[in-house]
Amino acid sequence: MRTLIKEIFEKSESFIEKEVLVKGWVKSLRKSKAFSFVVLNDGSCFKDLQIIIDQDTPNYEEISSSITGTCLSVKGLIVESGGRQPIEMQGKEPEIIGKVTEDYPLQKKKTSLEFLREVAHVRARTNTISAVTRVRHHLAQATHQFFSNEGYYYIHTPLITASDAEGAGELFQVSTLDLNNPPRNEKGEIDFEKDYFSQKTFLTCTGQLQAESLALSMGGVYTFGPTFRSENSHTSRHLSEFWMIEPEVAFADLDDVADLGARYIQFMINYALEKCPDEIEFFEKNYKEGLKETLNHVSKTSFQKITYTEAVEILKASSKKFEFKVEWGVDLQTEHERFLTEEHFNAPVIVTDYPKEIKAFYMKLNNDGKTVRAMDILVPGVGEIIGGSQREDDYEILKSRISECGLEADDYEWYLELRKFGGAPHAGFGLGFERAIMYITGMSNIRDVIAFPRYPGNATF
Ligand code: 4AD
Ligand code: MG
């Protein structure tokens, strides 16, 4: 049975002078007269295993002429090394599992992230993308640990839905109708009653509405799944398919979930620092100077909290020239969010109580009648990482907010009923998983923190 390279490094003492079998992909191979050095990585950890193959090995010629990307299996002895790593392997029985053709795209040592996106099917063989992939795994584990420890139940909300839960009209339609010849009603419109679900359906953009239903039965829940948005955003922070973690909490208000969000981010940071030290070190050296110090600091410092109104005052008082002018009532643009979190506070900041006009219909109206109990958490380098709110729990107010926002109350009947059938104050938020990975790795493009990114004009792989 093969041994993971991760295990060999973690328990190196106990492996010395032991024979093991490893399998992985050649990072590099240096050939000399008497022996060859193979650098092998199996994806299990950041570290590579250096393997020395002696020229007396029967298939020496074949092995020593293999190139980067070759899939190898090697049986050999783990020994202490005077090199960069404390251990290395004296390879005894090397075997080629998979050869590499000349057109293997990762021959060169340095390739750009843009180029790697074009070869996403092999890019996890690089230091960068395999490190991101491991951090992503650990942050998912951290998420489950955090919420489970705090007493929340992990739920699964549907991916196909009939409602536009954000009311933003950025949904992908799901249909099995023949696009070339759809059925029509008497008015000549497409007849969605004849569609698969007997109504218009979409890929969900949030699991929130269903999470609210379960929170009002289970107390505290969280959903963690893919969400879909057809917004036409060609930015380094938007994907058409991204993963979102959405806790929903009964008997909680906005401050409770703002605090929960801050503690969750801090928990993830600590988890990554503990589980991925090699990866964080690598990101620090190659992508973001000072990353470790920042993460350490943020994990211990409480987040700043300001209202939207205060944020607008800060922005107006600053001498910075913004492309979009700030006035009370306008939505904050990325440049404003980044100014607040990167320049003004140089720390994560929680912005609360936005004007109702720029937020979704389900947020609780404040007594001023103008603002809602919303919060966004902004972090340096990324901007908005969390969006959340206390939910409107008054049946009549919610109903009128739905129509005010140009939506049909009929489409939200079951959601409204949650306010009639033993309703309770409740609140929740959504954290964009990829944005959290960007923040913790220091990677600057969201397309590099998910294995197969989906964005406008691109669904290859
Ligand atoms: O602020 P948003 O739109 O909030 C909601 O969807 C709420 N229903 C969440 C809730 O209260 N349960 O999105 C939440 C987060 C954003 O803060 C951002 O981090 C991320 O989801 N996000 C995206 N990430 C990548 N690509 C996109 N196109 C994203 N849109 C939002
Ligand atoms: Mg938002």
Tab-separated table of C-alpha atoms and ligand atoms in Angstrom:
chain	number	residue	atom	x	y	z
A	1	MET	CA	0.000	0.000	0.000
A	2	ARG	CA	1.253	3.470	-0.739
A	3	THR	CA	2.194	5.888	2.019
A	4	LEU	CA	1.225	9.555	1.729
A	5	ILE	CA	4.184	11.927	1.540
A	6	LYS	CA	2.383	14.052	4.154
A	7	GLU	CA	2.536	11.162	6.611
A	8	ILE	CA	6.232	10.567	5.957
A	9	PHE	CA	7.056	14.185	6.789
A	10	GLU	CA	4.716	14.379	9.771
A	11	LYS	CA	6.192	11.283	11.395
A	12	SER	CA	9.626	11.411	9.800
A	13	GLU	CA	11.417	10.009	12.864
A	14	SER	CA	9.478	6.776	12.705
A	15	PHE	CA	10.028	6.374	8.976
A	16	ILE	CA	13.834	6.599	9.008
A	17	GLU	CA	15.458	3.427	7.676
A	18	LYS	CA	12.000	2.084	6.775
A	19	GLU	CA	10.961	1.023	3.305
A	20	VAL	CA	7.842	2.680	1.871
A	21	LEU	CA	5.977	2.928	-1.409
A	22	VAL	CA	5.057	6.385	-2.690
A	23	LYS	CA	3.112	7.422	-5.774
A	24	GLY	CA	2.913	10.867	-7.305
A	25	TRP	CA	3.923	13.221	-10.087
A	26	VAL	CA	7.419	14.348	-11.002
A	27	LYS	CA	7.993	18.044	-10.257
A	28	SER	CA	11.526	17.973	-11.590
A	29	LEU	CA	14.274	15.528	-12.394
A	30	ARG	CA	17.990	16.192	-12.381
A	31	LYS	CA	20.171	13.603	-14.004
A	32	SER	CA	23.832	13.070	-13.256
A	33	LYS	CA	26.184	10.256	-14.209
A	34	ALA	CA	25.897	8.108	-11.120
A	35	PHE	CA	22.348	8.891	-10.049
A	36	SER	CA	19.257	11.025	-10.631
A	37	PHE	CA	17.329	13.276	-8.250
A	38	VAL	CA	13.580	13.036	-8.619
A	39	VAL	CA	11.382	15.600	-6.889
A	40	LEU	CA	7.995	13.960	-6.351
A	41	ASN	CA	4.744	15.472	-5.122
A	42	ASP	CA	1.580	13.512	-4.415
A	43	GLY	CA	-0.725	16.407	-3.532
A	44	SER	CA	-1.082	15.281	0.091
A	45	CYS	CA	1.010	18.153	1.396
A	46	PHE	CA	3.018	21.124	0.281
A	47	LYS	CA	6.371	19.372	0.641
A	48	ASP	CA	7.949	17.340	-2.138
A	49	LEU	CA	9.874	14.149	-1.514
A	50	GLN	CA	13.359	14.055	-2.953
A	51	ILE	CA	14.213	10.609	-4.282
A	52	ILE	CA	17.651	9.441	-5.328
A	53	ILE	CA	17.707	6.801	-8.039
A	54	ASP	CA	20.972	4.988	-8.477
A	55	GLN	CA	22.316	4.204	-11.956
A	56	ASP	CA	22.394	0.502	-11.088
A	57	THR	CA	18.588	0.464	-11.028
A	58	PRO	CA	17.497	-1.860	-13.879
A	59	ASN	CA	15.190	0.647	-15.602
A	60	TYR	CA	17.502	3.618	-14.847
A	61	GLU	CA	17.537	4.944	-18.427
A	62	GLU	CA	13.763	5.060	-18.687
A	63	ILE	CA	13.279	6.637	-15.244
A	64	SER	CA	16.060	9.177	-15.541
A	65	SER	CA	14.764	10.420	-18.856
A	66	SER	CA	11.205	10.930	-17.625
A	67	ILE	CA	10.061	14.530	-17.599
A	68	THR	CA	8.019	16.839	-15.373
A	69	GLY	CA	4.478	15.547	-14.961
A	70	THR	CA	5.301	11.855	-15.242
A	71	CYS	CA	3.305	9.740	-12.810
A	72	LEU	CA	5.687	7.551	-10.819
A	73	SER	CA	5.552	4.865	-8.199
A	74	VAL	CA	8.714	4.348	-6.157
A	75	LYS	CA	9.539	1.846	-3.447
A	76	GLY	CA	12.537	2.837	-1.375
A	77	LEU	CA	14.201	3.549	1.922
A	78	ILE	CA	13.598	6.771	3.885
A	79	VAL	CA	16.903	8.168	5.134
A	80	GLU	CA	18.111	11.313	6.870
A	81	SER	CA	19.273	13.995	4.498
A	82	GLY	CA	21.716	16.847	4.687
A	83	GLY	CA	19.667	18.795	2.152
A	84	ARG	CA	16.809	21.265	2.512
A	85	GLN	CA	14.421	18.603	3.755
A	86	PRO	CA	15.317	16.532	6.817
A	87	ILE	CA	14.635	13.296	4.958
A	88	GLU	CA	14.839	11.851	1.478
A	89	MET	CA	14.306	8.512	-0.202
A	90	GLN	CA	16.765	6.080	-1.664
A	91	GLY	CA	14.592	4.831	-4.487
A	92	LYS	CA	14.927	1.145	-5.173
A	93	GLU	CA	12.068	0.100	-7.392
A	94	PRO	CA	10.849	3.013	-9.491
A	95	GLU	CA	8.077	2.398	-11.982
A	96	ILE	CA	6.369	4.641	-14.459
A	97	ILE	CA	2.601	4.659	-13.942
A	98	GLY	CA	1.805	7.293	-16.564
A	99	LYS	CA	4.043	8.863	-19.182
A	100	VAL	CA	3.807	12.473	-20.247
A	101	THR	CA	3.620	13.679	-23.820
A	102	GLU	CA	5.689	16.576	-25.128
A	103	ASP	CA	2.706	18.937	-25.098
A	104	TYR	CA	2.280	18.790	-21.284
A	105	PRO	CA	1.476	22.425	-20.483
A	106	LEU	CA	3.349	22.721	-17.169
A	107	GLN	CA	6.883	22.099	-18.376
A	108	LYS	CA	8.195	25.496	-17.427
A	109	LYS	CA	8.897	26.422	-13.845
A	110	LYS	CA	7.079	29.745	-13.899
A	111	THR	CA	3.677	30.099	-15.509
A	112	SER	CA	1.141	32.870	-15.064
A	113	LEU	CA	-2.138	32.391	-13.195
A	114	GLU	CA	-3.949	33.509	-16.362
A	115	PHE	CA	-2.297	30.723	-18.335
A	116	LEU	CA	-3.081	28.181	-15.623
A	117	ARG	CA	-6.795	28.999	-15.907
A	118	GLU	CA	-6.638	27.763	-19.498
A	119	VAL	CA	-5.302	24.408	-18.306
A	120	ALA	CA	-7.489	24.038	-15.227
A	121	HIS	CA	-7.547	20.245	-15.679
A	122	VAL	CA	-3.900	20.000	-14.634
A	123	ARG	CA	-3.299	23.223	-12.736
A	124	ALA	CA	-3.689	21.599	-9.309
A	125	ARG	CA	-0.273	20.061	-10.006
A	126	THR	CA	1.261	23.492	-9.340
A	127	ASN	CA	2.346	24.663	-5.886
A	128	THR	CA	-0.133	27.522	-5.954
A	129	ILE	CA	-3.305	25.728	-6.934
A	130	SER	CA	-2.621	22.629	-4.839
A	131	ALA	CA	-1.966	24.889	-1.826
A	132	VAL	CA	-5.250	26.726	-2.474
A	133	THR	CA	-7.049	23.403	-2.777
A	134	ARG	CA	-5.772	22.212	0.579
A	135	VAL	CA	-6.620	25.499	2.299
A	136	ARG	CA	-10.103	25.289	0.765
A	137	HIS	CA	-10.544	21.802	2.202
A	138	HIS	CA	-9.483	22.910	5.670
A	139	LEU	CA	-11.738	25.967	5.620
A	140	ALA	CA	-14.692	23.716	4.778
A	141	GLN	CA	-13.766	21.484	7.713
A	142	ALA	CA	-13.400	24.574	9.915
A	143	THR	CA	-16.867	25.723	8.883
A	144	HIS	CA	-18.515	22.488	9.971
A	145	GLN	CA	-16.552	22.402	13.211
A	146	PHE	CA	-17.365	25.984	14.080
A	147	PHE	CA	-21.114	25.794	13.522
A	148	SER	CA	-21.490	22.313	14.887
A	149	ASN	CA	-19.599	23.288	18.071
A	150	GLU	CA	-21.911	26.279	18.470
A	151	GLY	CA	-24.983	24.058	18.272
A	152	TYR	CA	-26.111	24.710	14.690
A	153	TYR	CA	-27.510	21.959	12.485
A	154	TYR	CA	-26.101	21.493	8.998
A	155	ILE	CA	-28.992	21.510	6.520
A	156	HIS	CA	-29.247	21.198	2.741
A	157	THR	CA	-31.381	23.699	0.912
A	158	PRO	CA	-32.629	23.097	-2.641
A	159	LEU	CA	-30.667	24.166	-5.700
A	160	ILE	CA	-33.746	24.409	-7.883
A	161	THR	CA	-36.244	27.008	-6.771
A	162	ALA	CA	-39.219	28.986	-8.014
A	163	SER	CA	-38.416	32.207	-6.135
A	164	ASP	CA	-35.919	34.973	-6.676
A	165	ALA	CA	-34.897	35.167	-3.037
A	166	GLU	CA	-32.703	38.246	-3.459
A	167	GLY	CA	-35.180	39.934	-5.783
A	168	ALA	CA	-32.246	40.942	-7.961
A	169	GLY	CA	-33.338	39.167	-11.152
A	170	GLU	CA	-29.984	37.498	-11.684
A	171	LEU	CA	-31.140	33.909	-11.965
A	172	PHE	CA	-30.358	31.103	-14.376
A	173	GLN	CA	-33.577	29.572	-15.608
A	174	VAL	CA	-34.058	25.810	-15.404
A	175	SER	CA	-36.286	24.367	-18.080
A	176	THR	CA	-36.745	21.233	-20.140
A	177	LEU	CA	-38.935	22.964	-22.717
A	178	ASP	CA	-37.830	22.818	-26.324
A	179	LEU	CA	-36.239	26.235	-26.873
A	180	ASN	CA	-36.969	26.028	-30.590
A	181	ASN	CA	-40.598	25.190	-30.176
A	182	PRO	CA	-41.932	26.050	-26.701
A	183	PRO	CA	-45.617	25.476	-25.838
A	184	ARG	CA	-47.681	28.666	-25.789
A	185	ASN	CA	-50.834	29.775	-23.942
A	186	GLU	CA	-53.783	31.639	-25.497
A	187	LYS	CA	-51.942	34.942	-25.106
A	188	GLY	CA	-49.068	33.554	-27.129
A	189	GLU	CA	-46.703	33.550	-24.134
A	190	ILE	CA	-44.504	30.577	-23.313
A	191	ASP	CA	-46.579	28.227	-21.177
A	192	PHE	CA	-44.435	27.293	-18.203
A	193	GLU	CA	-47.260	25.205	-16.773
A	194	LYS	CA	-46.116	22.685	-19.355
A	195	ASP	CA	-42.535	22.888	-18.128
A	196	TYR	CA	-40.955	20.155	-15.981
A	197	PHE	CA	-42.031	21.635	-12.622
A	198	SER	CA	-45.292	23.124	-13.953
A	199	GLN	CA	-43.916	26.597	-13.259
A	200	LYS	CA	-40.925	28.780	-13.991
A	201	THR	CA	-37.868	27.550	-12.063
A	202	PHE	CA	-34.306	28.697	-11.526
A	203	LEU	CA	-30.983	27.740	-9.992
A	204	THR	CA	-30.965	29.220	-6.524
A	205	CYS	CA	-28.993	32.363	-5.678
A	206	THR	CA	-29.264	31.749	-1.917
A	207	GLY	CA	-30.585	29.104	0.459
A	208	GLN	CA	-31.765	31.744	2.884
A	209	LEU	CA	-35.536	31.486	2.597
A	210	GLN	CA	-35.528	27.740	3.224
A	211	ALA	CA	-32.903	28.170	5.965
A	212	GLU	CA	-35.298	30.596	7.687
A	213	SER	CA	-37.981	27.946	7.631
A	214	LEU	CA	-35.687	25.424	9.294
A	215	ALA	CA	-34.310	27.944	11.814
A	216	LEU	CA	-37.909	28.521	12.920
A	217	SER	CA	-38.127	24.832	13.771
A	218	MET	CA	-34.598	23.812	14.711
A	219	GLY	CA	-33.325	27.001	16.378
A	220	GLY	CA	-30.017	27.417	14.612
A	221	VAL	CA	-29.043	25.965	11.234
A	222	TYR	CA	-26.541	26.561	8.466
A	223	THR	CA	-26.508	25.631	4.828
A	224	PHE	CA	-23.298	25.325	2.807
A	225	GLY	CA	-23.748	24.809	-0.876
A	226	PRO	CA	-23.332	26.167	-4.374
A	227	THR	CA	-25.318	29.234	-5.399
A	228	PHE	CA	-25.759	30.684	-8.865
A	229	ARG	CA	-25.947	34.222	-10.143
A	230	SER	CA	-26.190	35.321	-13.726
A	231	GLU	CA	-24.912	38.822	-12.947
A	232	ASN	CA	-22.731	40.085	-15.747
A	233	SER	CA	-19.752	40.837	-13.524
A	234	HIS	CA	-16.344	40.383	-15.075
A	235	THR	CA	-14.451	41.103	-11.884
A	236	SER	CA	-11.844	39.358	-9.800
A	237	ARG	CA	-14.409	38.913	-6.987
A	238	HIS	CA	-17.437	37.489	-8.798
A	239	LEU	CA	-18.276	33.997	-9.994
A	240	SER	CA	-21.473	32.773	-11.646
A	241	GLU	CA	-21.315	29.669	-9.456
A	242	PHE	CA	-19.945	30.164	-5.958
A	243	TRP	CA	-20.293	28.446	-2.606
A	244	MET	CA	-22.010	30.139	0.266
A	245	ILE	CA	-22.287	29.368	3.973
A	246	GLU	CA	-25.552	30.680	5.387
A	247	PRO	CA	-26.327	30.376	9.085
A	248	GLU	CA	-29.837	31.291	10.179
A	249	VAL	CA	-30.577	31.854	13.852
A	250	ALA	CA	-33.901	32.001	15.670
A	251	PHE	CA	-34.281	34.451	18.577
A	252	ALA	CA	-31.256	36.422	17.321
A	253	ASP	CA	-30.897	40.027	16.238
A	254	LEU	CA	-28.473	41.809	13.929
A	255	ASP	CA	-25.780	42.283	16.596
A	256	ASP	CA	-25.887	38.587	17.417
A	257	VAL	CA	-25.192	37.524	13.847
A	258	ALA	CA	-22.622	40.279	13.247
A	259	ASP	CA	-20.761	38.885	16.221
A	260	LEU	CA	-21.245	35.325	14.959
A	261	GLY	CA	-19.828	36.299	11.557
A	262	ALA	CA	-16.743	37.908	13.090
A	263	ARG	CA	-16.070	34.888	15.304
A	264	TYR	CA	-16.556	32.531	12.351
A	265	ILE	CA	-13.989	34.426	10.250
A	266	GLN	CA	-11.556	34.395	13.170
A	267	PHE	CA	-12.112	30.676	13.692
A	268	MET	CA	-11.320	29.988	10.036
A	269	ILE	CA	-8.155	32.083	10.219
A	270	ASN	CA	-6.898	30.225	13.288
A	271	TYR	CA	-7.770	26.896	11.721
A	272	ALA	CA	-5.821	27.716	8.549
A	273	LEU	CA	-2.832	28.976	10.532
A	274	GLU	CA	-2.806	25.740	12.482
A	275	LYS	CA	-3.515	23.239	9.694
A	276	CYS	CA	-1.804	24.887	6.721
A	277	PRO	CA	1.427	26.508	7.968
A	278	ASP	CA	3.413	25.545	4.836
A	279	GLU	CA	0.721	26.886	2.543
A	280	ILE	CA	0.345	30.189	4.421
A	281	GLU	CA	4.133	30.585	4.384
A	282	PHE	CA	4.101	30.004	0.629
A	283	PHE	CA	1.323	32.559	0.021
A	284	GLU	CA	3.150	35.056	2.189
A	285	LYS	CA	6.372	34.635	0.175
A	286	ASN	CA	4.793	34.549	-3.259
A	287	TYR	CA	1.537	36.471	-3.153
A	288	LYS	CA	0.981	38.641	-0.097
A	289	GLU	CA	3.659	40.191	2.010
A	290	GLY	CA	2.720	40.382	5.688
A	291	LEU	CA	-0.103	37.853	5.297
A	292	LYS	CA	0.719	35.887	8.419
A	293	GLU	CA	1.003	38.927	10.617
A	294	THR	CA	-2.290	40.305	9.322
A	295	LEU	CA	-4.094	37.017	9.891
A	296	ASN	CA	-2.653	36.681	13.365
A	297	HIS	CA	-3.710	40.216	14.197
A	298	VAL	CA	-7.236	39.889	12.771
A	299	SER	CA	-7.793	36.613	14.572
A	300	LYS	CA	-7.361	38.388	17.907
A	301	THR	CA	-8.838	41.844	17.337
A	302	SER	CA	-12.522	42.690	17.522
A	303	PHE	CA	-14.029	44.014	14.299
A	304	GLN	CA	-14.909	47.689	13.845
A	305	LYS	CA	-18.613	48.397	13.596
A	306	ILE	CA	-20.139	51.479	11.933
A	307	THR	CA	-23.513	52.349	10.457
A	308	TYR	CA	-23.985	53.006	6.754
A	309	THR	CA	-24.674	56.640	7.634
A	310	GLU	CA	-21.327	56.896	9.447
A	311	ALA	CA	-19.608	55.171	6.517
A	312	VAL	CA	-21.012	57.768	4.130
A	313	GLU	CA	-19.745	60.550	6.422
A	314	ILE	CA	-16.259	59.043	6.507
A	315	LEU	CA	-16.212	58.700	2.720
A	316	LYS	CA	-17.453	62.236	2.158
A	317	ALA	CA	-14.902	63.645	4.586
A	318	SER	CA	-11.993	61.864	2.927
A	319	SER	CA	-9.830	63.652	0.400
A	320	LYS	CA	-9.747	60.562	-1.821
A	321	LYS	CA	-11.146	60.977	-5.342
A	322	PHE	CA	-13.729	58.276	-6.016
A	323	GLU	CA	-14.992	57.366	-9.451
A	324	PHE	CA	-18.535	57.064	-8.052
A	325	LYS	CA	-19.713	59.975	-5.909
A	326	VAL	CA	-20.981	59.135	-2.441
A	327	GLU	CA	-24.327	60.439	-1.240
A	328	TRP	CA	-26.569	59.073	1.470
A	329	GLY	CA	-28.788	56.560	-0.309
A	330	VAL	CA	-26.370	55.229	-2.920
A	331	ASP	CA	-25.032	51.703	-2.741
A	332	LEU	CA	-21.407	51.524	-1.684
A	333	GLN	CA	-19.151	50.612	-4.606
A	334	THR	CA	-16.121	48.365	-4.347
A	335	GLU	CA	-13.845	51.423	-4.265
A	336	HIS	CA	-15.752	52.788	-1.239
A	337	GLU	CA	-15.754	49.474	0.583
A	338	ARG	CA	-12.055	49.044	-0.038
A	339	PHE	CA	-11.278	52.555	1.139
A	340	LEU	CA	-13.100	51.926	4.403
A	341	THR	CA	-11.535	48.568	5.171
A	342	GLU	CA	-8.082	49.025	3.614
A	343	GLU	CA	-7.254	52.685	4.102
A	344	HIS	CA	-9.489	54.165	6.776
A	345	PHE	CA	-9.620	51.271	9.243
A	346	ASN	CA	-7.000	48.927	7.807
A	347	ALA	CA	-9.008	46.122	9.417
A	348	PRO	CA	-12.239	44.186	8.890
A	349	VAL	CA	-15.248	46.427	9.363
A	350	ILE	CA	-18.939	45.727	9.877
A	351	VAL	CA	-21.287	48.212	8.220
A	352	THR	CA	-24.896	48.169	9.444
A	353	ASP	CA	-28.289	49.779	8.793
A	354	TYR	CA	-28.344	50.468	5.063
A	355	PRO	CA	-31.087	52.394	3.250
A	356	LYS	CA	-33.959	50.025	2.480
A	357	GLU	CA	-33.937	50.963	-1.224
A	358	ILE	CA	-30.579	49.289	-1.839
A	359	LYS	CA	-31.218	46.105	0.119
A	360	ALA	CA	-33.418	43.023	-0.270
A	361	PHE	CA	-37.121	42.894	0.645
A	362	TYR	CA	-36.747	40.503	3.590
A	363	MET	CA	-34.635	42.757	5.836
A	364	LYS	CA	-36.196	44.154	8.992
A	365	LEU	CA	-37.292	47.743	8.717
A	366	ASN	CA	-35.867	50.072	11.372
A	367	ASN	CA	-38.112	52.458	13.293
A	368	ASP	CA	-36.881	55.347	11.132
A	369	GLY	CA	-38.762	53.765	8.206
A	370	LYS	CA	-35.727	54.500	6.002
A	371	THR	CA	-33.077	51.959	6.911
A	372	VAL	CA	-33.033	48.215	7.405
A	373	ARG	CA	-31.233	45.956	9.875
A	374	ALA	CA	-28.634	44.848	7.346
A	375	MET	CA	-24.931	44.281	7.775
A	376	ASP	CA	-22.009	43.718	5.454
A	377	ILE	CA	-18.604	42.609	6.697
A	378	LEU	CA	-15.786	44.104	4.632
A	379	VAL	CA	-12.198	42.877	4.713
A	380	PRO	CA	-9.003	44.316	3.216
A	381	GLY	CA	-8.074	42.939	-0.197
A	382	VAL	CA	-11.521	41.542	-0.880
A	383	GLY	CA	-14.239	43.973	0.175
A	384	GLU	CA	-17.586	42.402	1.072
A	385	ILE	CA	-17.128	38.914	2.440
A	386	ILE	CA	-20.401	38.611	4.395
A	387	GLY	CA	-23.868	40.002	3.739
A	388	GLY	CA	-26.577	39.472	6.299
A	389	SER	CA	-29.521	40.912	8.154
A	390	GLN	CA	-32.169	40.579	10.775
A	391	ARG	CA	-35.274	39.362	8.948
A	392	GLU	CA	-38.582	41.172	8.829
A	393	ASP	CA	-40.754	39.179	11.215
A	394	ASP	CA	-43.936	41.228	10.884
A	395	TYR	CA	-46.379	39.679	8.410
A	396	GLU	CA	-47.953	42.912	7.199
A	397	ILE	CA	-44.724	44.894	6.878
A	398	LEU	CA	-43.073	42.031	4.994
A	399	LYS	CA	-46.023	41.738	2.648
A	400	SER	CA	-45.908	45.409	1.793
A	401	ARG	CA	-42.102	45.349	1.392
A	402	ILE	CA	-42.507	42.513	-1.127
A	403	SER	CA	-44.868	44.558	-3.273
A	404	GLU	CA	-42.833	47.745	-2.754
A	405	CYS	CA	-39.886	45.861	-4.267
A	406	GLY	CA	-41.960	44.975	-7.316
A	407	LEU	CA	-42.358	41.304	-6.400
A	408	GLU	CA	-45.531	39.197	-6.245
A	409	ALA	CA	-46.668	38.376	-2.689
A	410	ASP	CA	-48.269	35.200	-4.090
A	411	ASP	CA	-44.842	33.855	-5.003
A	412	TYR	CA	-43.745	34.167	-1.362
A	413	GLU	CA	-46.817	32.779	0.342
A	414	TRP	CA	-45.145	30.019	2.328
A	415	TYR	CA	-42.379	32.451	3.339
A	416	LEU	CA	-44.952	34.946	4.593
A	417	GLU	CA	-46.732	32.195	6.514
A	418	LEU	CA	-43.625	31.632	8.628
A	419	ARG	CA	-44.556	35.016	10.166
A	420	LYS	CA	-48.055	33.777	11.031
A	421	PHE	CA	-47.319	30.285	12.324
A	422	GLY	CA	-45.398	30.967	15.537
A	423	GLY	CA	-42.978	33.475	14.111
A	424	ALA	CA	-39.973	34.792	16.021
A	425	PRO	CA	-37.233	37.359	15.581
A	426	HIS	CA	-34.441	35.786	13.570
A	427	ALA	CA	-31.333	36.768	11.663
A	428	GLY	CA	-28.629	35.287	9.479
A	429	PHE	CA	-25.955	35.951	6.916
A	430	GLY	CA	-24.185	34.533	3.909
A	431	LEU	CA	-20.417	34.238	3.647
A	432	GLY	CA	-18.954	33.857	0.164
A	433	PHE	CA	-16.678	30.844	0.569
A	434	GLU	CA	-14.346	31.799	-2.277
A	435	ARG	CA	-13.986	35.318	-0.910
A	436	ALA	CA	-12.979	33.851	2.452
A	437	ILE	CA	-10.364	31.698	0.713
A	438	MET	CA	-9.068	34.765	-1.147
A	439	TYR	CA	-8.777	36.648	2.102
A	440	ILE	CA	-6.958	33.902	3.968
A	441	THR	CA	-4.582	32.970	1.128
A	442	GLY	CA	-4.014	36.483	-0.181
A	443	MET	CA	-4.874	35.321	-3.703
A	444	SER	CA	-6.235	38.260	-5.652
A	445	ASN	CA	-8.466	36.576	-8.232
A	446	ILE	CA	-11.512	34.533	-7.268
A	447	ARG	CA	-11.014	32.353	-10.378
A	448	ASP	CA	-7.910	30.885	-8.752
A	449	VAL	CA	-9.532	29.695	-5.530
A	450	ILE	CA	-12.122	27.324	-7.034
A	451	ALA	CA	-11.009	24.360	-9.125
A	452	PHE	CA	-13.241	24.986	-12.130
A	453	PRO	CA	-14.481	28.578	-12.123
A	454	ARG	CA	-17.685	29.558	-13.874
A	455	TYR	CA	-17.951	33.127	-15.116
A	456	PRO	CA	-19.598	34.902	-18.039
A	457	GLY	CA	-18.427	33.359	-21.282
A	458	ASN	CA	-16.692	30.446	-19.605
A	459	ALA	CA	-17.860	27.002	-18.617
A	460	THR	CA	-15.040	24.844	-20.000
A	461	PHE	CA	-13.842	21.897	-17.916
B	1	4AD	O1	-24.817	39.712	0.104
B	1	4AD	P1	-25.424	38.506	-0.537
B	1	4AD	O2	-26.075	38.673	-1.859
B	1	4AD	O3	-26.425	37.911	0.532
B	1	4AD	C1	-27.278	36.884	0.363
B	1	4AD	O4	-27.319	36.140	-0.590
B	1	4AD	C2	-28.113	36.593	1.573
B	1	4AD	N1	-29.274	35.823	1.159
B	1	4AD	C3	-27.294	35.862	2.596
B	1	4AD	C4	-28.034	35.557	3.849
B	1	4AD	O5	-28.359	36.486	4.576
B	1	4AD	N2	-28.315	34.313	4.126
B	1	4AD	O6	-24.304	37.378	-0.694
B	1	4AD	C5	-23.629	36.901	0.423
B	1	4AD	C6	-22.136	36.801	0.138
B	1	4AD	C7	-21.480	38.109	-0.235
B	1	4AD	O7	-21.125	38.848	0.898
B	1	4AD	C8	-20.256	37.641	-1.003
B	1	4AD	O8	-19.228	37.256	-0.110
B	1	4AD	C9	-20.777	36.397	-1.689
B	1	4AD	O9	-21.920	35.955	-0.993
B	1	4AD	N3	-21.112	36.638	-3.096
B	1	4AD	C10	-20.385	36.221	-4.148
B	1	4AD	N4	-19.231	35.539	-4.206
B	1	4AD	C11	-18.742	35.252	-5.428
B	1	4AD	N5	-19.340	35.596	-6.590
B	1	4AD	C12	-20.514	36.293	-6.580
B	1	4AD	N6	-21.111	36.591	-7.738
B	1	4AD	C13	-21.093	36.629	-5.328
B	1	4AD	N7	-22.202	37.273	-4.942
B	1	4AD	C14	-22.200	37.271	-3.596
B	2	MG	MG	-24.365	41.654	-0.407
